[in-house]
Short mmCIF file of N, CA and C in Angstrom, two decimals:
data_model
loop_
_atom_site.label_atom_id
_atom_site.label_comp_id
_atom_site.label_asym_id
_atom_site.label_seq_id
_atom_site.Cartn_x
_atom_site.Cartn_y
_atom_site.Cartn_z
N ALA A 21 -26.45 -40.14 -84.06
CA ALA A 21 -27.23 -39.36 -83.24
C ALA A 21 -29.18 -39.22 -83.96
N TYR A 22 -29.88 -39.35 -83.39
CA TYR A 22 -30.75 -38.84 -83.68
C TYR A 22 -31.75 -37.67 -82.94
N MET A 23 -32.15 -36.87 -84.04
CA MET A 23 -32.77 -35.32 -83.64
C MET A 23 -34.35 -35.49 -83.28
N ASP A 24 -34.49 -34.83 -82.61
CA ASP A 24 -35.99 -34.40 -82.50
C ASP A 24 -36.12 -32.99 -82.37
N VAL A 25 -36.96 -32.46 -83.32
CA VAL A 25 -36.93 -30.76 -83.11
C VAL A 25 -38.17 -30.20 -83.54
N LYS A 26 -38.52 -29.13 -82.54
CA LYS A 26 -39.97 -29.06 -82.85
C LYS A 26 -40.06 -27.52 -83.01
N TYR A 27 -40.66 -26.97 -83.99
CA TYR A 27 -40.29 -25.02 -84.06
C TYR A 27 -41.65 -24.71 -84.02
N VAL A 28 -41.75 -23.68 -83.46
CA VAL A 28 -43.01 -23.10 -82.62
C VAL A 28 -43.26 -21.78 -83.35
N PHE A 29 -43.69 -21.23 -84.21
CA PHE A 29 -44.12 -19.67 -84.87
C PHE A 29 -45.01 -19.17 -84.48
N SER A 30 -44.55 -17.83 -83.95
CA SER A 30 -45.59 -16.62 -83.50
C SER A 30 -45.53 -15.52 -83.68
N LYS A 31 -46.47 -14.83 -83.86
CA LYS A 31 -45.70 -12.94 -84.12
C LYS A 31 -44.88 -12.62 -83.42
N LYS A 32 -44.09 -13.41 -82.33
CA LYS A 32 -43.01 -12.75 -81.99
C LYS A 32 -41.96 -13.55 -82.42
N GLY A 33 -42.01 -14.47 -83.21
CA GLY A 33 -41.15 -15.29 -83.67
C GLY A 33 -40.44 -16.33 -84.18
N ILE A 34 -39.57 -17.36 -83.74
CA ILE A 34 -39.53 -19.06 -83.26
C ILE A 34 -39.22 -19.34 -82.41
N ASP A 35 -39.66 -20.41 -81.76
CA ASP A 35 -39.08 -20.72 -80.31
C ASP A 35 -38.85 -22.54 -80.68
N ILE A 36 -37.48 -22.82 -80.60
CA ILE A 36 -36.84 -24.12 -81.29
C ILE A 36 -37.08 -25.08 -80.19
N HIS A 37 -37.60 -25.67 -80.10
CA HIS A 37 -37.04 -27.13 -78.78
C HIS A 37 -36.07 -28.45 -79.48
N CYS A 38 -35.42 -28.47 -78.78
CA CYS A 38 -33.82 -29.42 -79.51
C CYS A 38 -33.73 -30.49 -78.36
N GLU A 39 -33.91 -31.69 -79.23
CA GLU A 39 -33.69 -33.01 -78.24
C GLU A 39 -32.72 -33.89 -79.51
N VAL A 40 -31.59 -34.31 -78.64
CA VAL A 40 -30.52 -35.43 -79.38
C VAL A 40 -30.89 -36.84 -78.98
N GLU A 41 -30.47 -37.73 -79.33
CA GLU A 41 -30.04 -38.70 -78.88
C GLU A 41 -29.11 -39.60 -79.39
N THR A 42 -27.89 -39.65 -78.54
CA THR A 42 -26.88 -40.34 -79.37
C THR A 42 -26.65 -42.21 -79.45
N GLY A 43 -26.30 -42.08 -79.83
CA GLY A 43 -25.88 -43.81 -79.56
C GLY A 43 -24.61 -44.21 -78.22
N ASN A 44 -24.30 -45.31 -77.85
CA ASN A 44 -23.48 -45.61 -76.80
C ASN A 44 -21.87 -45.39 -77.37
N LYS A 45 -21.54 -45.07 -78.69
CA LYS A 45 -20.27 -45.32 -79.08
C LYS A 45 -20.35 -43.48 -79.22
N VAL A 46 -20.71 -42.76 -79.26
CA VAL A 46 -20.07 -41.42 -78.94
C VAL A 46 -20.01 -40.57 -77.61
N PRO A 47 -19.08 -40.59 -77.22
CA PRO A 47 -18.06 -40.08 -75.69
C PRO A 47 -18.43 -38.77 -75.44
N PHE A 48 -18.42 -37.81 -76.28
CA PHE A 48 -19.06 -36.22 -76.10
C PHE A 48 -19.41 -35.63 -77.63
N LEU A 49 -19.88 -34.42 -77.75
CA LEU A 49 -19.85 -33.71 -78.69
C LEU A 49 -19.27 -32.75 -78.85
N PRO A 50 -18.78 -32.42 -79.85
CA PRO A 50 -17.90 -30.77 -80.03
C PRO A 50 -18.53 -29.51 -79.89
N ARG A 51 -19.92 -29.88 -80.38
CA ARG A 51 -21.03 -28.55 -79.85
C ARG A 51 -22.47 -29.03 -79.93
N PHE A 52 -23.52 -28.43 -79.68
CA PHE A 52 -24.89 -28.80 -79.67
C PHE A 52 -25.89 -27.76 -79.88
N GLY A 53 -26.14 -27.26 -81.37
CA GLY A 53 -26.90 -25.92 -81.39
C GLY A 53 -27.12 -25.79 -82.71
N LEU A 54 -27.18 -25.16 -82.97
CA LEU A 54 -28.05 -24.29 -84.28
C LEU A 54 -27.21 -23.60 -85.38
N ARG A 55 -26.65 -24.00 -86.54
CA ARG A 55 -25.97 -23.34 -87.55
C ARG A 55 -27.10 -22.92 -88.74
N MET A 56 -26.66 -21.35 -89.10
CA MET A 56 -27.42 -21.03 -89.97
C MET A 56 -26.74 -20.07 -90.94
N PHE A 57 -27.05 -20.06 -92.44
CA PHE A 57 -26.31 -19.64 -93.29
C PHE A 57 -27.39 -18.16 -93.95
N VAL A 58 -27.00 -16.96 -93.03
CA VAL A 58 -27.81 -15.91 -93.35
C VAL A 58 -26.97 -14.72 -94.41
N SER A 59 -27.62 -13.81 -95.02
CA SER A 59 -27.27 -12.82 -95.87
C SER A 59 -26.01 -11.95 -95.38
N LYS A 60 -24.79 -11.73 -96.34
CA LYS A 60 -23.58 -11.08 -95.68
C LYS A 60 -24.20 -9.74 -95.50
N ALA A 61 -25.16 -9.05 -95.67
CA ALA A 61 -25.74 -7.64 -95.33
C ALA A 61 -25.92 -8.13 -93.93
N PHE A 62 -25.97 -9.17 -93.20
CA PHE A 62 -26.34 -9.27 -91.86
C PHE A 62 -25.04 -9.40 -91.35
N GLU A 63 -24.52 -8.46 -91.29
CA GLU A 63 -22.80 -7.74 -90.97
C GLU A 63 -22.62 -7.85 -89.42
N LYS A 64 -23.32 -6.97 -89.07
CA LYS A 64 -23.38 -6.25 -87.62
C LYS A 64 -24.08 -7.02 -86.24
N VAL A 65 -23.28 -7.67 -85.10
CA VAL A 65 -23.40 -8.16 -84.48
C VAL A 65 -23.12 -7.67 -83.06
N SER A 66 -24.05 -7.93 -81.97
CA SER A 66 -24.38 -6.87 -80.89
C SER A 66 -24.26 -8.37 -79.65
N TYR A 67 -23.94 -8.44 -78.37
CA TYR A 67 -23.97 -9.64 -77.62
C TYR A 67 -23.96 -9.06 -76.42
N TYR A 68 -24.30 -9.71 -75.17
CA TYR A 68 -23.95 -9.65 -73.88
C TYR A 68 -23.63 -11.14 -73.16
N GLY A 69 -22.11 -11.27 -73.24
CA GLY A 69 -21.31 -12.74 -72.64
C GLY A 69 -20.23 -11.82 -72.84
N TYR A 70 -19.26 -12.82 -72.61
CA TYR A 70 -18.00 -13.21 -72.42
C TYR A 70 -17.20 -12.62 -73.68
N GLY A 71 -16.16 -11.50 -73.55
CA GLY A 71 -15.41 -10.80 -75.03
C GLY A 71 -14.87 -9.66 -74.14
N PRO A 72 -13.93 -9.03 -74.96
CA PRO A 72 -14.39 -9.01 -76.60
C PRO A 72 -13.59 -9.84 -77.31
N TYR A 73 -13.07 -10.18 -76.50
CA TYR A 73 -12.17 -11.38 -77.26
C TYR A 73 -12.55 -13.03 -77.25
N GLU A 74 -12.25 -13.98 -78.14
CA GLU A 74 -12.87 -15.06 -78.17
C GLU A 74 -13.01 -15.95 -76.83
N SER A 75 -14.08 -16.85 -76.85
CA SER A 75 -14.03 -17.32 -75.06
C SER A 75 -14.92 -18.75 -75.61
N TYR A 76 -14.38 -19.61 -74.63
CA TYR A 76 -14.82 -20.61 -74.53
C TYR A 76 -15.25 -21.16 -73.15
N ILE A 77 -15.89 -22.39 -72.94
CA ILE A 77 -15.89 -22.87 -71.09
C ILE A 77 -14.66 -23.21 -70.48
N ASP A 78 -13.60 -23.37 -71.75
CA ASP A 78 -12.45 -23.45 -71.01
C ASP A 78 -11.37 -22.61 -71.12
N LYS A 79 -11.25 -21.33 -71.47
CA LYS A 79 -10.95 -20.48 -72.24
C LYS A 79 -11.43 -18.93 -72.22
N HIS A 80 -11.52 -18.74 -70.95
CA HIS A 80 -12.51 -17.19 -71.06
C HIS A 80 -12.00 -16.30 -70.70
N LEU A 81 -10.60 -16.68 -69.01
CA LEU A 81 -10.20 -15.66 -68.35
C LEU A 81 -9.67 -14.47 -68.99
N SER A 82 -9.43 -13.93 -70.17
CA SER A 82 -8.73 -13.00 -70.82
C SER A 82 -9.85 -12.24 -70.91
N SER A 83 -10.95 -12.79 -71.07
CA SER A 83 -12.33 -11.89 -71.29
C SER A 83 -13.33 -11.58 -70.30
N TYR A 84 -14.43 -11.02 -70.43
CA TYR A 84 -15.14 -10.58 -69.11
C TYR A 84 -16.56 -10.11 -69.68
N MET A 85 -17.55 -10.22 -68.65
CA MET A 85 -18.65 -10.43 -68.97
C MET A 85 -19.07 -9.15 -69.37
N GLY A 86 -19.96 -9.13 -70.61
CA GLY A 86 -20.16 -7.43 -70.78
C GLY A 86 -20.90 -7.44 -71.67
N HIS A 87 -21.57 -5.87 -72.61
CA HIS A 87 -22.34 -5.69 -73.82
C HIS A 87 -21.18 -5.66 -74.77
N PHE A 88 -21.23 -5.80 -75.82
CA PHE A 88 -20.15 -5.61 -76.86
C PHE A 88 -21.46 -6.12 -78.31
N SER A 89 -20.37 -4.98 -79.48
CA SER A 89 -20.75 -4.71 -80.98
C SER A 89 -19.39 -5.31 -81.17
N ALA A 90 -19.76 -5.77 -82.49
CA ALA A 90 -18.63 -5.85 -83.89
C ALA A 90 -18.92 -6.37 -85.02
N ASN A 91 -18.32 -5.86 -86.15
CA ASN A 91 -19.05 -6.12 -87.56
C ASN A 91 -18.21 -7.58 -87.89
N ILE A 92 -18.92 -8.84 -88.12
CA ILE A 92 -18.81 -10.02 -88.43
C ILE A 92 -16.98 -10.69 -88.86
N ALA A 93 -16.88 -9.76 -89.57
CA ALA A 93 -15.70 -9.73 -90.65
C ALA A 93 -14.13 -9.26 -88.94
N ASP A 94 -14.71 -8.32 -88.42
CA ASP A 94 -13.72 -7.96 -87.32
C ASP A 94 -13.49 -9.46 -86.08
N MET A 95 -14.34 -10.27 -86.10
CA MET A 95 -14.79 -11.05 -85.10
C MET A 95 -13.81 -12.47 -85.47
N PHE A 96 -12.66 -12.47 -86.61
CA PHE A 96 -12.31 -14.08 -86.96
C PHE A 96 -10.97 -13.31 -86.40
N GLU A 97 -10.30 -14.79 -85.97
CA GLU A 97 -8.95 -14.78 -85.23
C GLU A 97 -8.34 -15.36 -86.39
N ASP A 98 -7.35 -14.28 -87.27
CA ASP A 98 -6.50 -14.94 -88.12
C ASP A 98 -5.54 -15.85 -87.47
N TYR A 99 -5.27 -17.28 -87.22
CA TYR A 99 -4.42 -18.44 -86.64
C TYR A 99 -3.75 -18.52 -88.23
N VAL A 100 -2.81 -18.89 -88.04
CA VAL A 100 -1.91 -19.38 -89.40
C VAL A 100 -2.42 -20.66 -89.92
N ARG A 101 -2.41 -21.54 -88.77
CA ARG A 101 -3.30 -23.14 -89.45
C ARG A 101 -5.09 -22.52 -89.24
N PRO A 102 -5.30 -22.51 -89.52
CA PRO A 102 -6.91 -22.29 -89.51
C PRO A 102 -7.59 -22.87 -88.74
N GLN A 103 -8.62 -23.01 -87.80
CA GLN A 103 -9.46 -23.88 -86.52
C GLN A 103 -10.38 -23.17 -86.16
N GLU A 104 -11.07 -23.62 -85.27
CA GLU A 104 -12.42 -23.23 -84.61
C GLU A 104 -12.04 -21.75 -84.01
N ASN A 105 -12.57 -20.62 -84.04
CA ASN A 105 -12.15 -19.49 -83.58
C ASN A 105 -13.62 -18.52 -83.37
N SER A 106 -12.86 -17.85 -82.46
CA SER A 106 -14.00 -16.41 -82.28
C SER A 106 -15.26 -16.75 -81.92
N SER A 107 -15.51 -17.67 -81.13
CA SER A 107 -17.01 -18.27 -80.46
C SER A 107 -16.93 -17.17 -79.05
N HIS A 108 -17.95 -17.21 -78.58
CA HIS A 108 -18.55 -16.27 -77.89
C HIS A 108 -19.00 -16.91 -76.50
N TYR A 109 -18.98 -17.20 -75.11
CA TYR A 109 -19.07 -18.00 -74.11
C TYR A 109 -19.77 -17.21 -73.30
N GLY A 110 -20.96 -17.79 -72.53
CA GLY A 110 -21.86 -17.38 -71.71
C GLY A 110 -22.79 -16.21 -71.40
N CYS A 111 -23.39 -16.12 -73.08
CA CYS A 111 -24.16 -15.18 -73.65
C CYS A 111 -25.77 -15.58 -72.88
N ARG A 112 -26.10 -14.08 -73.14
CA ARG A 112 -27.84 -14.12 -72.53
C ARG A 112 -28.23 -13.63 -73.49
N TYR A 113 -27.73 -12.83 -74.59
CA TYR A 113 -28.74 -13.10 -76.27
C TYR A 113 -27.66 -12.31 -77.33
N VAL A 114 -27.75 -12.76 -78.13
CA VAL A 114 -27.45 -11.93 -79.38
C VAL A 114 -27.89 -11.71 -80.15
N ASN A 115 -27.33 -10.50 -81.00
CA ASN A 115 -28.45 -9.76 -82.11
C ASN A 115 -27.59 -9.90 -83.23
N VAL A 116 -27.89 -9.79 -84.25
CA VAL A 116 -27.61 -10.19 -85.57
C VAL A 116 -27.96 -9.19 -86.62
N SER A 117 -27.87 -7.89 -87.53
CA SER A 117 -28.62 -7.15 -87.99
C SER A 117 -27.77 -6.73 -89.70
N ASN A 118 -28.42 -6.28 -90.05
CA ASN A 118 -28.11 -5.69 -91.13
C ASN A 118 -28.64 -3.89 -91.41
N TYR A 119 -28.62 -3.43 -90.24
CA TYR A 119 -29.05 -2.39 -90.02
C TYR A 119 -30.67 -1.83 -90.19
N ASP A 120 -31.10 -2.46 -90.92
CA ASP A 120 -32.59 -2.63 -90.94
C ASP A 120 -33.62 -3.36 -89.69
N ILE A 121 -33.19 -4.95 -90.21
CA ILE A 121 -33.50 -5.94 -89.73
C ILE A 121 -32.79 -6.25 -88.49
N CYS A 122 -33.30 -6.82 -87.38
CA CYS A 122 -32.34 -7.77 -86.31
C CYS A 122 -33.07 -9.51 -86.39
N VAL A 123 -32.09 -9.78 -85.98
CA VAL A 123 -32.29 -11.16 -85.22
C VAL A 123 -32.09 -11.44 -83.73
N LYS A 124 -32.83 -11.41 -82.87
CA LYS A 124 -32.26 -11.80 -81.92
C LYS A 124 -32.55 -13.36 -81.07
N PHE A 125 -31.40 -13.77 -80.86
CA PHE A 125 -31.44 -15.19 -80.17
C PHE A 125 -31.53 -14.90 -78.89
N THR A 126 -31.94 -15.84 -78.18
CA THR A 126 -31.65 -16.15 -77.04
C THR A 126 -32.51 -17.50 -76.32
N SER A 127 -31.91 -18.13 -75.54
CA SER A 127 -32.36 -19.11 -74.64
C SER A 127 -32.51 -18.66 -73.31
N ASP A 128 -33.25 -20.35 -72.75
CA ASP A 128 -33.34 -20.36 -70.94
C ASP A 128 -32.12 -20.41 -70.29
N ASN A 129 -30.90 -20.27 -70.83
CA ASN A 129 -29.66 -20.54 -69.99
C ASN A 129 -28.94 -19.80 -71.32
N ASP A 130 -27.69 -19.86 -70.50
CA ASP A 130 -26.06 -19.19 -71.26
C ASP A 130 -25.99 -19.97 -72.49
N PHE A 131 -25.26 -19.48 -73.35
CA PHE A 131 -25.00 -20.17 -74.32
C PHE A 131 -23.89 -19.61 -75.38
N SER A 132 -23.57 -20.26 -76.03
CA SER A 132 -22.13 -19.96 -76.72
C SER A 132 -22.85 -19.20 -78.53
N PHE A 133 -22.01 -18.12 -79.17
CA PHE A 133 -22.40 -18.10 -80.07
C PHE A 133 -20.62 -17.82 -81.08
N ASN A 134 -20.85 -17.97 -82.62
CA ASN A 134 -20.16 -17.60 -83.44
C ASN A 134 -20.61 -17.06 -84.38
N ALA A 135 -19.92 -16.17 -85.22
CA ALA A 135 -20.36 -15.06 -86.62
C ALA A 135 -19.23 -15.15 -87.18
N SER A 136 -19.32 -15.82 -88.45
CA SER A 136 -17.90 -15.92 -89.31
C SER A 136 -18.47 -15.43 -90.61
N GLU A 137 -17.40 -14.92 -91.25
CA GLU A 137 -17.51 -15.69 -93.08
C GLU A 137 -16.73 -16.93 -93.33
N TYR A 138 -16.67 -17.53 -92.58
CA TYR A 138 -16.00 -19.11 -92.78
C TYR A 138 -17.05 -20.06 -92.49
N THR A 139 -16.87 -21.16 -93.03
CA THR A 139 -17.73 -22.23 -92.64
C THR A 139 -16.83 -23.10 -91.98
N GLN A 140 -17.64 -23.68 -90.61
CA GLN A 140 -16.71 -24.55 -90.00
C GLN A 140 -15.44 -25.87 -90.90
N GLU A 141 -16.32 -26.12 -92.08
CA GLU A 141 -15.92 -27.02 -92.78
C GLU A 141 -14.03 -26.42 -93.83
N GLU A 142 -14.40 -25.13 -93.95
CA GLU A 142 -13.36 -24.56 -94.56
C GLU A 142 -12.28 -24.26 -93.77
N LEU A 143 -12.63 -23.93 -91.98
CA LEU A 143 -11.51 -23.94 -90.90
C LEU A 143 -11.00 -25.32 -90.75
N ALA A 144 -11.69 -26.71 -90.93
CA ALA A 144 -11.10 -28.06 -90.70
C ALA A 144 -10.29 -28.08 -92.12
N GLN A 145 -10.68 -27.44 -93.34
CA GLN A 145 -10.11 -28.31 -94.16
C GLN A 145 -8.61 -27.40 -94.84
N LYS A 146 -8.38 -26.32 -94.74
CA LYS A 146 -7.33 -26.05 -95.30
C LYS A 146 -6.62 -26.04 -93.97
N ARG A 147 -5.01 -25.64 -95.02
CA ARG A 147 -3.80 -25.70 -93.82
C ARG A 147 -3.27 -24.85 -92.98
N HIS A 148 -3.46 -23.17 -94.21
CA HIS A 148 -2.87 -22.32 -93.83
C HIS A 148 -4.08 -21.11 -94.13
N ASN A 149 -3.48 -20.11 -93.45
CA ASN A 149 -4.78 -18.88 -93.19
C ASN A 149 -4.61 -18.07 -94.72
N TYR A 150 -3.78 -18.29 -95.38
CA TYR A 150 -3.92 -17.61 -97.06
C TYR A 150 -4.75 -18.71 -97.69
N GLU A 151 -4.98 -19.63 -97.58
CA GLU A 151 -5.95 -20.61 -98.49
C GLU A 151 -6.90 -20.62 -97.98
N LEU A 152 -7.78 -19.63 -97.08
CA LEU A 152 -9.05 -19.72 -96.52
C LEU A 152 -10.05 -18.78 -97.71
N GLU A 153 -11.03 -19.22 -98.13
CA GLU A 153 -12.42 -18.82 -99.05
C GLU A 153 -13.39 -18.44 -97.98
N LYS A 154 -13.86 -17.48 -98.30
CA LYS A 154 -15.13 -16.55 -97.50
C LYS A 154 -16.10 -17.47 -98.31
N SER A 155 -17.01 -17.51 -97.26
CA SER A 155 -18.34 -18.54 -97.79
C SER A 155 -19.58 -17.03 -98.09
N GLY A 156 -20.42 -17.41 -99.13
CA GLY A 156 -20.95 -15.91 -99.76
C GLY A 156 -22.19 -15.80 -98.52
N SER A 157 -21.97 -16.50 -97.64
CA SER A 157 -23.28 -15.90 -96.36
C SER A 157 -22.76 -15.42 -94.92
N SER A 158 -23.33 -15.16 -94.44
CA SER A 158 -22.86 -14.98 -92.66
C SER A 158 -23.21 -16.25 -92.08
N VAL A 159 -21.98 -16.80 -91.28
CA VAL A 159 -22.29 -18.11 -90.75
C VAL A 159 -22.52 -17.96 -89.31
N ILE A 160 -23.52 -18.25 -88.83
CA ILE A 160 -23.93 -18.17 -87.34
C ILE A 160 -24.24 -19.65 -86.96
N CYS A 161 -23.69 -19.60 -85.87
CA CYS A 161 -23.63 -20.67 -85.02
C CYS A 161 -24.31 -20.52 -83.45
N ILE A 162 -25.46 -21.21 -83.36
CA ILE A 162 -26.08 -20.56 -81.67
C ILE A 162 -25.75 -22.18 -80.87
N ASP A 163 -24.92 -22.02 -80.29
CA ASP A 163 -24.84 -23.45 -79.47
C ASP A 163 -25.05 -23.47 -77.75
N SER A 164 -26.07 -24.47 -77.62
CA SER A 164 -26.47 -24.33 -76.20
C SER A 164 -25.26 -24.88 -75.30
N ARG A 165 -24.33 -25.54 -75.92
CA ARG A 165 -23.17 -26.28 -75.18
C ARG A 165 -22.45 -26.39 -76.42
N MET A 166 -20.81 -25.93 -75.96
CA MET A 166 -20.05 -26.19 -76.73
C MET A 166 -18.76 -26.53 -76.18
N ALA A 167 -18.47 -27.67 -76.52
CA ALA A 167 -17.26 -28.02 -75.71
C ALA A 167 -15.62 -26.94 -76.06
N GLY A 168 -15.10 -27.57 -75.01
CA GLY A 168 -13.91 -26.32 -74.79
C GLY A 168 -12.65 -26.93 -75.74
N VAL A 169 -11.86 -25.43 -76.11
CA VAL A 169 -11.16 -26.20 -76.65
C VAL A 169 -9.80 -26.90 -76.80
N GLY A 170 -9.33 -27.20 -75.25
CA GLY A 170 -8.60 -28.20 -75.38
C GLY A 170 -8.64 -29.24 -76.33
N SER A 171 -7.91 -30.19 -76.56
CA SER A 171 -7.79 -31.24 -77.59
C SER A 171 -6.97 -32.02 -77.47
N ASN A 172 -5.88 -32.09 -76.37
CA ASN A 172 -4.87 -33.41 -76.11
C ASN A 172 -4.16 -33.64 -77.48
N SER A 173 -3.91 -32.16 -78.19
CA SER A 173 -3.01 -32.39 -79.20
C SER A 173 -1.78 -31.80 -78.99
N CYS A 174 -1.69 -31.06 -77.78
CA CYS A 174 -0.45 -30.33 -77.70
C CYS A 174 -0.17 -30.47 -75.83
N GLY A 175 -1.53 -31.05 -75.06
CA GLY A 175 -1.78 -31.02 -73.62
C GLY A 175 -2.56 -32.59 -73.14
N PRO A 176 -2.81 -31.74 -72.10
CA PRO A 176 -3.95 -33.20 -71.61
C PRO A 176 -4.95 -33.17 -71.86
N ALA A 177 -5.76 -33.98 -72.10
CA ALA A 177 -6.97 -34.30 -72.95
C ALA A 177 -8.15 -33.30 -72.38
N LEU A 178 -9.26 -33.13 -72.67
CA LEU A 178 -10.11 -32.25 -72.11
C LEU A 178 -10.74 -32.72 -71.14
N ALA A 179 -10.93 -31.81 -70.28
CA ALA A 179 -11.57 -32.54 -68.80
C ALA A 179 -13.18 -33.01 -69.07
N ASP A 180 -13.77 -33.64 -68.46
CA ASP A 180 -15.20 -33.98 -68.87
C ASP A 180 -15.80 -32.69 -68.77
N LYS A 181 -15.63 -31.71 -67.73
CA LYS A 181 -16.56 -30.47 -67.37
C LYS A 181 -16.05 -29.74 -68.08
N TYR A 182 -15.30 -29.70 -69.31
CA TYR A 182 -15.87 -28.40 -70.83
C TYR A 182 -15.77 -29.43 -71.73
N ARG A 183 -16.61 -30.67 -71.53
CA ARG A 183 -17.05 -31.85 -72.83
C ARG A 183 -18.36 -31.33 -72.59
N VAL A 184 -19.28 -31.89 -74.12
CA VAL A 184 -20.61 -31.97 -74.38
C VAL A 184 -20.93 -33.12 -74.19
N LEU A 185 -21.30 -33.72 -72.98
CA LEU A 185 -21.95 -34.80 -72.48
C LEU A 185 -23.18 -35.46 -72.25
N PRO A 186 -23.58 -36.41 -73.40
CA PRO A 186 -25.01 -36.76 -72.82
C PRO A 186 -25.32 -36.72 -71.96
N GLU A 187 -26.79 -35.89 -71.85
CA GLU A 187 -27.12 -36.10 -70.37
C GLU A 187 -27.88 -37.65 -69.59
N LYS A 188 -29.09 -37.88 -69.31
CA LYS A 188 -29.62 -39.30 -68.87
C LYS A 188 -29.77 -39.82 -69.87
N GLU A 189 -29.59 -40.72 -69.82
CA GLU A 189 -29.69 -42.17 -71.50
C GLU A 189 -29.33 -41.49 -72.94
N ASN A 190 -28.30 -41.26 -72.75
CA ASN A 190 -27.56 -40.35 -73.84
C ASN A 190 -28.68 -39.57 -74.28
N LYS A 191 -28.90 -38.49 -73.72
CA LYS A 191 -29.89 -37.38 -74.59
C LYS A 191 -29.46 -36.62 -73.94
N LEU A 192 -29.59 -35.03 -74.93
CA LEU A 192 -29.25 -34.14 -74.81
C LEU A 192 -30.24 -33.23 -75.01
N SER A 193 -30.94 -31.99 -74.49
CA SER A 193 -31.71 -31.24 -75.18
C SER A 193 -31.57 -29.71 -75.00
N ALA A 194 -31.88 -28.76 -75.51
CA ALA A 194 -32.23 -27.29 -75.83
C ALA A 194 -33.23 -27.02 -75.99
N HIS A 195 -33.15 -25.34 -75.70
CA HIS A 195 -34.32 -24.25 -76.07
C HIS A 195 -33.48 -22.96 -76.49
N PHE A 196 -33.76 -22.39 -78.04
CA PHE A 196 -33.26 -21.09 -78.19
C PHE A 196 -34.78 -20.50 -79.14
N GLY A 197 -35.05 -19.12 -78.41
CA GLY A 197 -35.69 -18.35 -79.20
C GLY A 197 -35.22 -17.59 -80.19
N ILE A 198 -36.15 -17.10 -81.69
CA ILE A 198 -35.33 -16.19 -82.34
C ILE A 198 -36.51 -15.25 -82.84
N GLU A 199 -36.20 -13.91 -82.48
CA GLU A 199 -37.32 -12.77 -82.78
C GLU A 199 -36.65 -11.98 -83.80
N ILE A 200 -37.48 -11.75 -84.85
CA ILE A 200 -37.13 -10.28 -85.42
C ILE A 200 -37.36 -9.27 -84.84
N ILE A 201 -36.65 -8.16 -84.93
CA ILE A 201 -36.71 -7.36 -84.66
C ILE A 201 -37.04 -6.17 -85.68
#
């Protein structure tokens, strides 16, 4: 995959425009967005989207659209076998703060986000929840698109409508805004 990323800095914040071109051997992506590591002091999250429980494009009927807030430590779903968890689908904005400074994420379209004390690599590598080691940072993922969680491991394959498929000519694009308040 080849990325073309454009950052535009202004007094208001940062606009990020991303385009990715995938090879023809990439049938779909698990997610398309940004991941950043911020100080653990940024522990408070508020958002408008599906909540208060984790939600995905193919798994959000137990959640509802609304304004929610939580501490990052409280958002983790403690599965016996660690795996992707605690994403929130259909978001309009996300604020991550340390009580003095707030970082606001927006996009032209609804997006998914995840805020965690664990990296995706840590969740994928460990076989049991008691083996997990917290990251030294708060891990924030802002995804323009994120695939559903159905995986064919214990049921049918993930339907195309829940996959992150390249658009025309194997390309995807996204736009995010980041504002410091």
